[in-house]
PDB file of C-alpha atoms (C1' of nucleotides) in Angstrom:
ATOM      1  CA  MET A   1     -12.511  29.633 -22.539  1.00  0.00           C
ATOM      2  CA  THR A   2      -9.317  29.345 -20.629  1.00  0.00           C
ATOM      3  CA  GLN A   3     -11.275  27.700 -17.872  1.00  0.00           C
ATOM      4  CA  ILE A   4     -11.766  23.993 -17.653  1.00  0.00           C
ATOM      5  CA  ASN A   5     -15.341  23.221 -16.852  1.00  0.00           C
ATOM      6  CA  LYS A   6     -15.008  19.744 -15.463  1.00  0.00           C
ATOM      7  CA  SER A   7     -12.914  20.832 -12.484  1.00  0.00           C
ATOM      8  CA  LYS A   8     -12.597  23.823 -10.224  1.00  0.00           C
ATOM      9  CA  ALA A   9     -10.115  26.530 -11.006  1.00  0.00           C
ATOM     10  CA  VAL A  10      -8.335  26.720  -7.671  1.00  0.00           C
ATOM     11  CA  GLY A  11      -7.004  23.532  -6.173  1.00  0.00           C
ATOM     12  CA  CYS A  12      -8.429  21.353  -8.860  1.00  0.00           C
ATOM     13  CA  CYS A  13      -6.678  18.307  -7.414  1.00  0.00           C
ATOM     14  CA  GLU A  14      -8.010  18.581  -3.911  1.00  0.00           C
ATOM     15  CA  GLU A  15     -10.396  15.725  -4.469  1.00  0.00           C
ATOM     16  CA  LEU A  16      -7.478  13.504  -5.305  1.00  0.00           C
ATOM     17  CA  SER A  17      -5.669  14.261  -2.063  1.00  0.00           C
ATOM     18  CA  VAL A  18      -8.819  13.474  -0.158  1.00  0.00           C
ATOM     19  CA  LEU A  19      -9.458  10.190  -1.916  1.00  0.00           C
ATOM     20  CA  VAL A  20      -5.905   9.000  -1.857  1.00  0.00           C
ATOM     21  CA  GLN A  21      -5.096   8.055   1.713  1.00  0.00           C
ATOM     22  CA  PRO A  22      -2.120   5.999   2.844  1.00  0.00           C
ATOM     23  CA  GLU A  23      -4.230   3.838   5.158  1.00  0.00           C
ATOM     24  CA  LEU A  24      -6.195   2.474   2.245  1.00  0.00           C
ATOM     25  CA  PHE A  25      -3.147   1.494   0.247  1.00  0.00           C
ATOM     26  CA  LYS A  26      -1.314   0.276   3.290  1.00  0.00           C
ATOM     27  CA  ALA A  27      -4.119  -2.164   3.816  1.00  0.00           C
ATOM     28  CA  LEU A  28      -3.692  -3.340   0.229  1.00  0.00           C
ATOM     29  CA  SER A  29       0.077  -3.571   0.295  1.00  0.00           C
ATOM     30  CA  ASP A  30       0.413  -7.013   1.824  1.00  0.00           C
ATOM     31  CA  PRO A  31       0.272 -10.097  -0.428  1.00  0.00           C
ATOM     32  CA  ASN A  32      -1.670 -12.170   2.069  1.00  0.00           C
ATOM     33  CA  ARG A  33      -4.212  -9.427   2.534  1.00  0.00           C
ATOM     34  CA  LEU A  34      -4.678  -9.174  -1.205  1.00  0.00           C
ATOM     35  CA  VAL A  35      -5.222 -12.909  -1.454  1.00  0.00           C
ATOM     36  CA  LEU A  36      -7.754 -12.667   1.328  1.00  0.00           C
ATOM     37  CA  LEU A  37      -9.497  -9.797  -0.383  1.00  0.00           C
ATOM     38  CA  THR A  38      -9.732 -11.455  -3.770  1.00  0.00           C
ATOM     39  CA  THR A  39     -10.777 -14.721  -2.193  1.00  0.00           C
ATOM     40  CA  LEU A  40     -13.546 -13.036  -0.261  1.00  0.00           C
ATOM     41  CA  SER A  41     -14.508 -11.163  -3.383  1.00  0.00           C
ATOM     42  CA  GLU A  42     -14.934 -14.409  -5.306  1.00  0.00           C
ATOM     43  CA  ARG A  43     -17.362 -15.825  -2.792  1.00  0.00           C
ATOM     44  CA  MET A  44     -20.941 -14.856  -3.189  1.00  0.00           C
ATOM     45  CA  GLU A  45     -21.617 -14.978   0.511  1.00  0.00           C
ATOM     46  CA  PRO A  46     -19.780 -13.574   3.520  1.00  0.00           C
ATOM     47  CA  SER A  47     -17.053 -15.788   4.960  1.00  0.00           C
ATOM     48  CA  THR A  48     -16.024 -16.405   8.502  1.00  0.00           C
ATOM     49  CA  VAL A  49     -12.481 -15.830   9.677  1.00  0.00           C
ATOM     50  CA  SER A  50     -11.880 -19.580   9.650  1.00  0.00           C
ATOM     51  CA  GLU A  51     -13.136 -19.931   6.105  1.00  0.00           C
ATOM     52  CA  ALA A  52     -11.053 -17.017   4.951  1.00  0.00           C
ATOM     53  CA  ALA A  53      -7.996 -18.480   6.637  1.00  0.00           C
ATOM     54  CA  GLU A  54      -8.052 -21.439   4.256  1.00  0.00           C
ATOM     55  CA  CYS A  55      -6.709 -19.359   1.407  1.00  0.00           C
ATOM     56  CA  CYS A  56      -3.311 -18.655   2.869  1.00  0.00           C
ATOM     57  CA  SER A  57      -0.914 -20.582   5.023  1.00  0.00           C
ATOM     58  CA  VAL A  58      -0.590 -18.205   7.914  1.00  0.00           C
ATOM     59  CA  ASP A  59      -1.905 -18.540  11.410  1.00  0.00           C
ATOM     60  CA  MET A  60      -5.542 -17.732  11.942  1.00  0.00           C
ATOM     61  CA  SER A  61      -4.639 -14.971  14.367  1.00  0.00           C
ATOM     62  CA  VAL A  62      -2.750 -13.337  11.554  1.00  0.00           C
ATOM     63  CA  VAL A  63      -5.752 -13.676   9.281  1.00  0.00           C
ATOM     64  CA  SER A  64      -7.947 -12.173  11.948  1.00  0.00           C
ATOM     65  CA  ARG A  65      -5.644  -9.190  12.147  1.00  0.00           C
ATOM     66  CA  HIS A  66      -5.444  -8.854   8.384  1.00  0.00           C
ATOM     67  CA  LEU A  67      -9.204  -8.864   8.057  1.00  0.00           C
ATOM     68  CA  ALA A  68      -9.543  -6.278  10.807  1.00  0.00           C
ATOM     69  CA  THR A  69      -6.972  -4.113   9.081  1.00  0.00           C
ATOM     70  CA  MET A  70      -8.925  -4.200   5.848  1.00  0.00           C
ATOM     71  CA  ARG A  71     -12.182  -3.579   7.645  1.00  0.00           C
ATOM     72  CA  ASN A  72     -10.708  -0.498   9.305  1.00  0.00           C
ATOM     73  CA  ALA A  73      -9.558   0.691   5.898  1.00  0.00           C
ATOM     74  CA  GLY A  74     -13.060   0.329   4.513  1.00  0.00           C
ATOM     75  CA  LEU A  75     -12.128  -2.576   2.274  1.00  0.00           C
ATOM     76  CA  LEU A  76     -14.309  -5.078   4.104  1.00  0.00           C
ATOM     77  CA  ILE A  77     -17.480  -5.060   6.084  1.00  0.00           C
ATOM     78  CA  SER A  78     -18.026  -7.410   8.975  1.00  0.00           C
ATOM     79  CA  GLU A  79     -21.018  -8.738  10.771  1.00  0.00           C
ATOM     80  CA  LYS A  80     -20.993 -10.768  13.923  1.00  0.00           C
ATOM     81  CA  ARG A  81     -23.454 -13.637  14.102  1.00  0.00           C
ATOM     82  CA  GLY A  82     -23.154 -15.602  17.276  1.00  0.00           C
ATOM     83  CA  ARG A  83     -19.537 -16.474  17.822  1.00  0.00           C
ATOM     84  CA  GLU A  84     -18.611 -16.081  14.185  1.00  0.00           C
ATOM     85  CA  VAL A  85     -17.676 -12.957  12.287  1.00  0.00           C
ATOM     86  CA  TYR A  86     -18.674 -12.774   8.665  1.00  0.00           C
ATOM     87  CA  TYR A  87     -16.553 -10.708   6.329  1.00  0.00           C
ATOM     88  CA  SER A  88     -17.529  -9.568   2.871  1.00  0.00           C
ATOM     89  CA  VAL A  89     -16.330  -7.169   0.212  1.00  0.00           C
ATOM     90  CA  PRO A  90     -18.469  -4.104  -0.481  1.00  0.00           C
ATOM     91  CA  ARG A  91     -17.686  -4.403  -4.159  1.00  0.00           C
ATOM     92  CA  GLN A  92     -20.003  -1.736  -5.433  1.00  0.00           C
ATOM     93  CA  VAL A  93     -18.743   0.765  -2.900  1.00  0.00           C
ATOM     94  CA  LEU A  94     -15.124   0.004  -3.689  1.00  0.00           C
ATOM     95  CA  ALA A  95     -15.751   0.119  -7.417  1.00  0.00           C
ATOM     96  CA  ASP A  96     -17.349   3.530  -7.056  1.00  0.00           C
ATOM     97  CA  GLN A  97     -14.441   4.675  -4.953  1.00  0.00           C
ATOM     98  CA  LEU A  98     -11.960   3.531  -7.577  1.00  0.00           C
ATOM     99  CA  ARG A  99     -13.899   5.369 -10.268  1.00  0.00           C
ATOM    100  CA  ALA A 100     -13.967   8.484  -8.129  1.00  0.00           C
ATOM    101  CA  MET A 101     -10.202   8.286  -7.948  1.00  0.00           C
ATOM    102  CA  ALA A 102      -9.996   7.818 -11.676  1.00  0.00           C
ATOM    103  CA  ASP A 103     -12.209  10.849 -12.241  1.00  0.00           C
ATOM    104  CA  ALA A 104     -10.215  12.970  -9.813  1.00  0.00           C
ATOM    105  CA  LEU A 105      -7.002  11.941 -11.484  1.00  0.00           C
ATOM    106  CA  GLU A 106      -8.312  12.709 -14.942  1.00  0.00           C
ATOM    107  CA  SER A 107      -9.819  16.048 -14.095  1.00  0.00           C
ATOM    108  CA  CYS A 108      -6.790  17.018 -12.038  1.00  0.00           C
ATOM    109  CA  CYS A 109      -5.704  20.268 -13.714  1.00  0.00           C
ATOM    110  CA  SER A 110      -7.254  18.923 -16.883  1.00  0.00           C
ATOM    111  CA  THR A 111      -5.429  15.858 -18.052  1.00  0.00           C
ATOM    112  CA  GLU A 112      -6.994  16.014 -21.476  1.00  0.00           C
ATOM    113  CA  GLU A 113      -6.721  19.403 -23.162  1.00  0.00           C
ATOM    114  CA  GLU A 114     -10.407  19.787 -23.991  1.00  0.00           C
ATOM    115  CA  SER A 115     -10.803  17.781 -27.184  1.00  0.00           C
ATOM    116  CA  GLU A 116     -14.419  18.851 -27.422  1.00  0.00           C
ATOM    117  CA  ASP A 117     -14.098  22.472 -28.455  1.00  0.00           C
ATOM    118  CA  ASP A 118     -17.353  22.785 -30.405  1.00  0.00           C
TER     119      ASP A 118
ATOM    120  CA  MET B   1     -29.415 -20.017 -18.201  1.00  0.00           C
ATOM    121  CA  THR B   2     -27.685 -20.506 -14.906  1.00  0.00           C
ATOM    122  CA  GLN B   3     -24.717 -18.825 -16.506  1.00  0.00           C
ATOM    123  CA  ILE B   4     -23.795 -15.214 -16.002  1.00  0.00           C
ATOM    124  CA  ASN B   5     -23.006 -13.646 -19.319  1.00  0.00           C
ATOM    125  CA  LYS B   6     -21.001 -10.650 -18.266  1.00  0.00           C
ATOM    126  CA  SER B   7     -18.206 -12.747 -16.830  1.00  0.00           C
ATOM    127  CA  LYS B   8     -16.607 -16.098 -17.487  1.00  0.00           C
ATOM    128  CA  ALA B   9     -17.948 -19.121 -15.663  1.00  0.00           C
ATOM    129  CA  VAL B  10     -14.685 -20.439 -14.277  1.00  0.00           C
ATOM    130  CA  GLY B  11     -12.496 -18.055 -12.338  1.00  0.00           C
ATOM    131  CA  CYS B  12     -14.581 -15.003 -13.030  1.00  0.00           C
ATOM    132  CA  CYS B  13     -12.385 -12.953 -10.738  1.00  0.00           C
ATOM    133  CA  GLU B  14      -9.104 -13.748 -12.397  1.00  0.00           C
ATOM    134  CA  GLU B  15      -8.898 -10.272 -13.852  1.00  0.00           C
ATOM    135  CA  LEU B  16      -9.053  -8.834 -10.402  1.00  0.00           C
ATOM    136  CA  SER B  17      -6.169 -10.929  -9.152  1.00  0.00           C
ATOM    137  CA  VAL B  18      -4.124  -9.844 -12.131  1.00  0.00           C
ATOM    138  CA  LEU B  19      -4.858  -6.160 -11.708  1.00  0.00           C
ATOM    139  CA  VAL B  20      -4.437  -6.109  -7.981  1.00  0.00           C
ATOM    140  CA  GLN B  21      -0.747  -6.462  -7.270  1.00  0.00           C
ATOM    141  CA  PRO B  22       0.953  -5.748  -3.956  1.00  0.00           C
ATOM    142  CA  GLU B  23       3.807  -3.829  -5.600  1.00  0.00           C
ATOM    143  CA  LEU B  24       1.452  -1.168  -6.850  1.00  0.00           C
ATOM    144  CA  PHE B  25      -0.160  -0.589  -3.478  1.00  0.00           C
ATOM    145  CA  LYS B  26       3.108  -0.859  -1.645  1.00  0.00           C
ATOM    146  CA  ALA B  27       4.310   2.062  -3.702  1.00  0.00           C
ATOM    147  CA  LEU B  28       1.216   3.996  -2.643  1.00  0.00           C
ATOM    148  CA  SER B  29       1.364   3.063   1.017  1.00  0.00           C
ATOM    149  CA  ASP B  30       3.812   5.705   2.172  1.00  0.00           C
ATOM    150  CA  PRO B  31       2.535   9.180   3.145  1.00  0.00           C
ATOM    151  CA  ASN B  32       5.493  11.005   1.640  1.00  0.00           C
ATOM    152  CA  ARG B  33       5.139   9.120  -1.617  1.00  0.00           C
ATOM    153  CA  LEU B  34       1.466  10.016  -1.794  1.00  0.00           C
ATOM    154  CA  VAL B  35       2.264  13.671  -1.236  1.00  0.00           C
ATOM    155  CA  LEU B  36       4.842  13.470  -3.974  1.00  0.00           C
ATOM    156  CA  LEU B  37       2.376  11.795  -6.296  1.00  0.00           C
ATOM    157  CA  THR B  38      -0.423  14.275  -5.747  1.00  0.00           C
ATOM    158  CA  THR B  39       1.997  17.181  -5.985  1.00  0.00           C
ATOM    159  CA  LEU B  40       3.360  15.943  -9.269  1.00  0.00           C
ATOM    160  CA  SER B  41      -0.161  15.337 -10.433  1.00  0.00           C
ATOM    161  CA  GLU B  42      -1.096  18.954  -9.769  1.00  0.00           C
ATOM    162  CA  ARG B  43       1.673  20.305 -11.924  1.00  0.00           C
ATOM    163  CA  MET B  44       1.008  20.568 -15.575  1.00  0.00           C
ATOM    164  CA  GLU B  45       4.579  19.907 -16.537  1.00  0.00           C
ATOM    165  CA  PRO B  46       7.078  17.289 -15.424  1.00  0.00           C
ATOM    166  CA  SER B  47       9.083  18.132 -12.335  1.00  0.00           C
ATOM    167  CA  THR B  48      12.680  17.473 -11.483  1.00  0.00           C
ATOM    168  CA  VAL B  49      13.685  15.603  -8.373  1.00  0.00           C
ATOM    169  CA  SER B  50      14.713  18.857  -6.734  1.00  0.00           C
ATOM    170  CA  GLU B  51      11.392  20.492  -7.512  1.00  0.00           C
ATOM    171  CA  ALA B  52       9.487  17.491  -6.243  1.00  0.00           C
ATOM    172  CA  ALA B  53      11.541  17.482  -3.055  1.00  0.00           C
ATOM    173  CA  GLU B  54      10.081  20.839  -2.058  1.00  0.00           C
ATOM    174  CA  CYS B  55       6.773  19.274  -1.107  1.00  0.00           C
ATOM    175  CA  CYS B  56       8.002  17.230   1.820  1.00  0.00           C
ATOM    176  CA  SER B  57      10.623  17.702   4.464  1.00  0.00           C
ATOM    177  CA  VAL B  58      12.773  14.696   3.817  1.00  0.00           C
ATOM    178  CA  ASP B  59      16.204  14.509   2.311  1.00  0.00           C
ATOM    179  CA  MET B  60      16.433  14.672  -1.439  1.00  0.00           C
ATOM    180  CA  SER B  61      18.036  11.268  -1.558  1.00  0.00           C
ATOM    181  CA  VAL B  62      14.897   9.944   0.039  1.00  0.00           C
ATOM    182  CA  VAL B  63      12.763  11.724  -2.525  1.00  0.00           C
ATOM    183  CA  SER B  64      14.893  10.297  -5.278  1.00  0.00           C
ATOM    184  CA  ARG B  65      14.308   6.821  -3.950  1.00  0.00           C
ATOM    185  CA  HIS B  66      10.582   7.422  -3.500  1.00  0.00           C
ATOM    186  CA  LEU B  67      10.228   8.639  -7.051  1.00  0.00           C
ATOM    187  CA  ALA B  68      12.152   5.645  -8.365  1.00  0.00           C
ATOM    188  CA  THR B  69       9.918   3.342  -6.351  1.00  0.00           C
ATOM    189  CA  MET B  70       6.824   4.841  -7.899  1.00  0.00           C
ATOM    190  CA  ARG B  71       8.343   4.768 -11.353  1.00  0.00           C
ATOM    191  CA  ASN B  72       9.084   1.069 -10.947  1.00  0.00           C
ATOM    192  CA  ALA B  73       5.490   0.542  -9.889  1.00  0.00           C
ATOM    193  CA  GLY B  74       4.231   2.260 -13.007  1.00  0.00           C
ATOM    194  CA  LEU B  75       2.896   5.246 -11.101  1.00  0.00           C
ATOM    195  CA  LEU B  76       5.324   7.698 -12.642  1.00  0.00           C
ATOM    196  CA  ILE B  77       7.208   8.124 -15.852  1.00  0.00           C
ATOM    197  CA  SER B  78      10.621   9.671 -15.976  1.00  0.00           C
ATOM    198  CA  GLU B  79      12.682  11.320 -18.629  1.00  0.00           C
ATOM    199  CA  LYS B  80      16.265  12.351 -18.301  1.00  0.00           C
ATOM    200  CA  ARG B  81      17.222  15.664 -19.856  1.00  0.00           C
ATOM    201  CA  GLY B  82      20.788  16.565 -19.299  1.00  0.00           C
ATOM    202  CA  ARG B  83      21.596  16.147 -15.672  1.00  0.00           C
ATOM    203  CA  GLU B  84      18.023  16.472 -14.567  1.00  0.00           C
ATOM    204  CA  VAL B  85      15.352  13.811 -14.370  1.00  0.00           C
ATOM    205  CA  TYR B  86      11.799  14.876 -15.055  1.00  0.00           C
ATOM    206  CA  TYR B  87       9.011  12.963 -13.420  1.00  0.00           C
ATOM    207  CA  SER B  88       5.352  13.102 -14.347  1.00  0.00           C
ATOM    208  CA  VAL B  89       2.158  11.243 -13.615  1.00  0.00           C
ATOM    209  CA  PRO B  90       0.607   9.236 -16.463  1.00  0.00           C
ATOM    210  CA  ARG B  91      -2.823  10.266 -15.315  1.00  0.00           C
ATOM    211  CA  GLN B  92      -4.802   8.843 -18.165  1.00  0.00           C
ATOM    212  CA  VAL B  93      -3.072   5.486 -17.867  1.00  0.00           C
ATOM    213  CA  LEU B  94      -3.607   5.349 -14.132  1.00  0.00           C
ATOM    214  CA  ALA B  95      -7.219   6.438 -14.434  1.00  0.00           C
ATOM    215  CA  ASP B  96      -7.846   3.657 -16.953  1.00  0.00           C
ATOM    216  CA  GLN B  97      -6.159   1.195 -14.661  1.00  0.00           C
ATOM    217  CA  LEU B  98      -8.333   2.256 -11.750  1.00  0.00           C
ATOM    218  CA  ARG B  99     -11.448   1.864 -13.876  1.00  0.00           C
ATOM    219  CA  ALA B 100     -10.302  -1.571 -14.975  1.00  0.00           C
ATOM    220  CA  MET B 101     -10.061  -2.525 -11.317  1.00  0.00           C
ATOM    221  CA  ALA B 102     -13.502  -1.117 -10.689  1.00  0.00           C
ATOM    222  CA  ASP B 103     -14.914  -3.118 -13.595  1.00  0.00           C
ATOM    223  CA  ALA B 104     -13.188  -6.297 -12.472  1.00  0.00           C
ATOM    224  CA  LEU B 105     -14.481  -5.821  -8.974  1.00  0.00           C
ATOM    225  CA  GLU B 106     -18.007  -5.222 -10.152  1.00  0.00           C
ATOM    226  CA  SER B 107     -18.129  -8.113 -12.562  1.00  0.00           C
ATOM    227  CA  CYS B 108     -16.436 -10.422 -10.102  1.00  0.00           C
ATOM    228  CA  CYS B 109     -18.876 -13.320  -9.815  1.00  0.00           C
ATOM    229  CA  SER B 110     -21.556 -10.803 -10.740  1.00  0.00           C
ATOM    230  CA  THR B 111     -21.920  -8.231  -8.046  1.00  0.00           C
ATOM    231  CA  GLU B 112     -25.322  -7.253  -9.351  1.00  0.00           C
ATOM    232  CA  GLU B 113     -27.618 -10.259  -9.718  1.00  0.00           C
ATOM    233  CA  GLU B 114     -28.437  -9.950 -13.428  1.00  0.00           C
ATOM    234  CA  SER B 115     -31.136  -7.294 -13.589  1.00  0.00           C
ATOM    235  CA  GLU B 116     -31.600  -8.123 -17.265  1.00  0.00           C
ATOM    236  CA  ASP B 117     -33.068 -11.640 -17.170  1.00  0.00           C
ATOM    237  CA  ASP B 118     -35.102 -11.484 -20.410  1.00  0.00           C
TER     238      ASP B 118
ATOM    239  C1'  DT C   1     -21.791 -25.027  35.139  1.00  0.00           C
ATOM    240  C1'  DG C   2     -18.191 -26.848  32.435  1.00  0.00           C
ATOM    241  C1'  DT C   3     -16.627 -27.775  27.686  1.00  0.00           C
ATOM    242  C1'  DT C   4     -16.046 -26.954  22.965  1.00  0.00           C
ATOM    243  C1'  DT C   5     -15.626 -23.747  19.125  1.00  0.00           C
ATOM    244  C1'  DA C   6     -14.610 -19.094  16.956  1.00  0.00           C
ATOM    245  C1'  DT C   7     -12.165 -15.020  17.273  1.00  0.00           C
ATOM    246  C1'  DT C   8      -9.204 -11.578  19.268  1.00  0.00           C
ATOM    247  C1'  DT C   9      -5.240  -9.817  21.859  1.00  0.00           C
ATOM    248  C1'  DG C  10      -0.526  -9.638  24.239  1.00  0.00           C
ATOM    249  C1'  DC C  11       4.012 -10.290  23.296  1.00  0.00           C
ATOM    250  C1'  DG C  12       8.534 -11.515  21.503  1.00  0.00           C
ATOM    251  C1'  DT C  13      10.999 -12.096  17.147  1.00  0.00           C
ATOM    252  C1'  DC C  14      12.281 -11.553  12.537  1.00  0.00           C
ATOM    253  C1'  DA C  15      11.994  -9.062   8.155  1.00  0.00           C
ATOM    254  C1'  DT C  16      11.200  -5.033   5.706  1.00  0.00           C
ATOM    255  C1'  DT C  17      11.320  -0.243   4.968  1.00  0.00           C
ATOM    256  C1'  DA C  18      12.092   4.769   5.657  1.00  0.00           C
ATOM    257  C1'  DT C  19      15.546   7.967   6.644  1.00  0.00           C
ATOM    258  C1'  DG C  20      19.909  10.920   6.691  1.00  0.00           C
ATOM    259  C1'  DC C  21      24.516  11.461   5.663  1.00  0.00           C
ATOM    260  C1'  DA C  22      28.379  11.064   2.844  1.00  0.00           C
ATOM    261  C1'  DA C  23      30.365   9.532  -1.220  1.00  0.00           C
ATOM    262  C1'  DA C  24      29.899   8.445  -6.039  1.00  0.00           C
ATOM    263  C1'  DC C  25      28.204   9.460 -10.479  1.00  0.00           C
ATOM    264  C1'  DA C  26      26.625  12.224 -14.428  1.00  0.00           C
ATOM    265  C1'  DT C  27      26.287  16.401 -16.812  1.00  0.00           C
ATOM    266  C1'  DC C  28      26.891  21.169 -17.608  1.00  0.00           C
ATOM    267  C1'  DT C  29      29.777  25.422 -17.379  1.00  0.00           C
ATOM    268  C1'  DT C  30      33.796  28.164 -17.324  1.00  0.00           C
TER     269       DT C  30
ATOM    270  C1'  DA D   1      40.581  20.253 -16.997  1.00  0.00           C
ATOM    271  C1'  DA D   2      38.426  21.978 -12.917  1.00  0.00           C
ATOM    272  C1'  DG D   3      34.459  23.213 -10.572  1.00  0.00           C
ATOM    273  C1'  DA D   4      29.447  23.519  -9.983  1.00  0.00           C
ATOM    274  C1'  DT D   5      24.936  21.364 -10.058  1.00  0.00           C
ATOM    275  C1'  DG D   6      21.538  17.500 -10.046  1.00  0.00           C
ATOM    276  C1'  DT D   7      20.813  12.813  -9.001  1.00  0.00           C
ATOM    277  C1'  DT D   8      21.799   8.292  -7.300  1.00  0.00           C
ATOM    278  C1'  DT D   9      23.847   4.858  -4.204  1.00  0.00           C
ATOM    279  C1'  DG D  10      26.195   2.667  -0.005  1.00  0.00           C
ATOM    280  C1'  DC D  11      25.630   2.209   4.564  1.00  0.00           C
ATOM    281  C1'  DA D  12      24.112   2.502   9.349  1.00  0.00           C
ATOM    282  C1'  DT D  13      20.125   3.306  12.203  1.00  0.00           C
ATOM    283  C1'  DA D  14      15.489   3.719  13.630  1.00  0.00           C
ATOM    284  C1'  DA D  15      10.715   2.722  12.827  1.00  0.00           C
ATOM    285  C1'  DT D  16       7.278  -0.154  11.146  1.00  0.00           C
ATOM    286  C1'  DG D  17       5.005  -4.349  10.058  1.00  0.00           C
ATOM    287  C1'  DA D  18       4.193  -9.477   9.668  1.00  0.00           C
ATOM    288  C1'  DC D  19       4.227 -13.591  12.090  1.00  0.00           C
ATOM    289  C1'  DG D  20       3.444 -17.502  15.497  1.00  0.00           C
ATOM    290  C1'  DC D  21       2.348 -18.928  19.886  1.00  0.00           C
ATOM    291  C1'  DA D  22      -0.172 -18.786  23.947  1.00  0.00           C
ATOM    292  C1'  DA D  23      -3.575 -16.731  26.682  1.00  0.00           C
ATOM    293  C1'  DA D  24      -7.926 -14.194  26.880  1.00  0.00           C
ATOM    294  C1'  DT D  25     -12.553 -13.315  25.402  1.00  0.00           C
ATOM    295  C1'  DA D  26     -17.097 -14.585  23.536  1.00  0.00           C
ATOM    296  C1'  DA D  27     -20.763 -17.582  22.405  1.00  0.00           C
ATOM    297  C1'  DA D  28     -22.883 -22.177  21.707  1.00  0.00           C
ATOM    298  C1'  DC D  29     -23.862 -26.603  23.676  1.00  0.00           C
ATOM    299  C1'  DA D  30     -23.915 -30.561  26.808  1.00  0.00           C
TER     300       DA D  30
END
DNA sequence: TGTTTATTTGCGTCATTATGCAAACATCTT
DNA sequence: AAGATGTTTGCATAATGACGCAAATAAACA
């Protein structure tokens, strides 16, 4: 039983490397973007760029870029309706992604030395 | 019963704002730092700065700074033994933190519209 | 069609950050 | 003490990123 069953033997941390990409965290590394993200997350319905721009004191063009950055990183989804673009947070998807990271981190070369040794 | 029970009525996404800090993601936003982090995560035992520096082709002084940055962000723990500094990844702590984010994101203003409506 | 409204893009500027080198510092060894 | 080894720090430079403004694009409306 020298093998850990909850992760592969060779390259057990591959999943982690795949999940952990700089682009994702880069998109989360700016204070204004984080405010935008949490603000959008609080709202039950998608927000337009103009609505989102109310939360921080930067130019709307900057907000537009920030939102696009987060969309490209998979942190937001956008839908164009007429001349407005509605942004929203795919919370369930992101939550699952975070948990996948947590799992990968835990099972990475067996964090816990098998407490269940029945 | 217009209230959602799995989260507070006022500011139900406060937890998210607390958990989601730019410093953490800033520390994760650099490719070399991510390589360092995943490399350290793969190793069962703490690594010295010199050992960690093998994974990427930058100067050791740069690695030293990167490791310190991640330590300050809570991504690494360090222990000095003699003239060497051993870095390791607090995987369980980080995994719990990621799951806390996932939970906060999910419960933020109730992602799922109360399936249990007795 | 011309005008208003919403968003994006080009561009110059300023701030931040990553990097390498050399020097400093700390610790171990002889 | 003197030298060797491991790590950090000061500093200059280059790369990256955030920002605002103005112009461009897109869509609604008169």
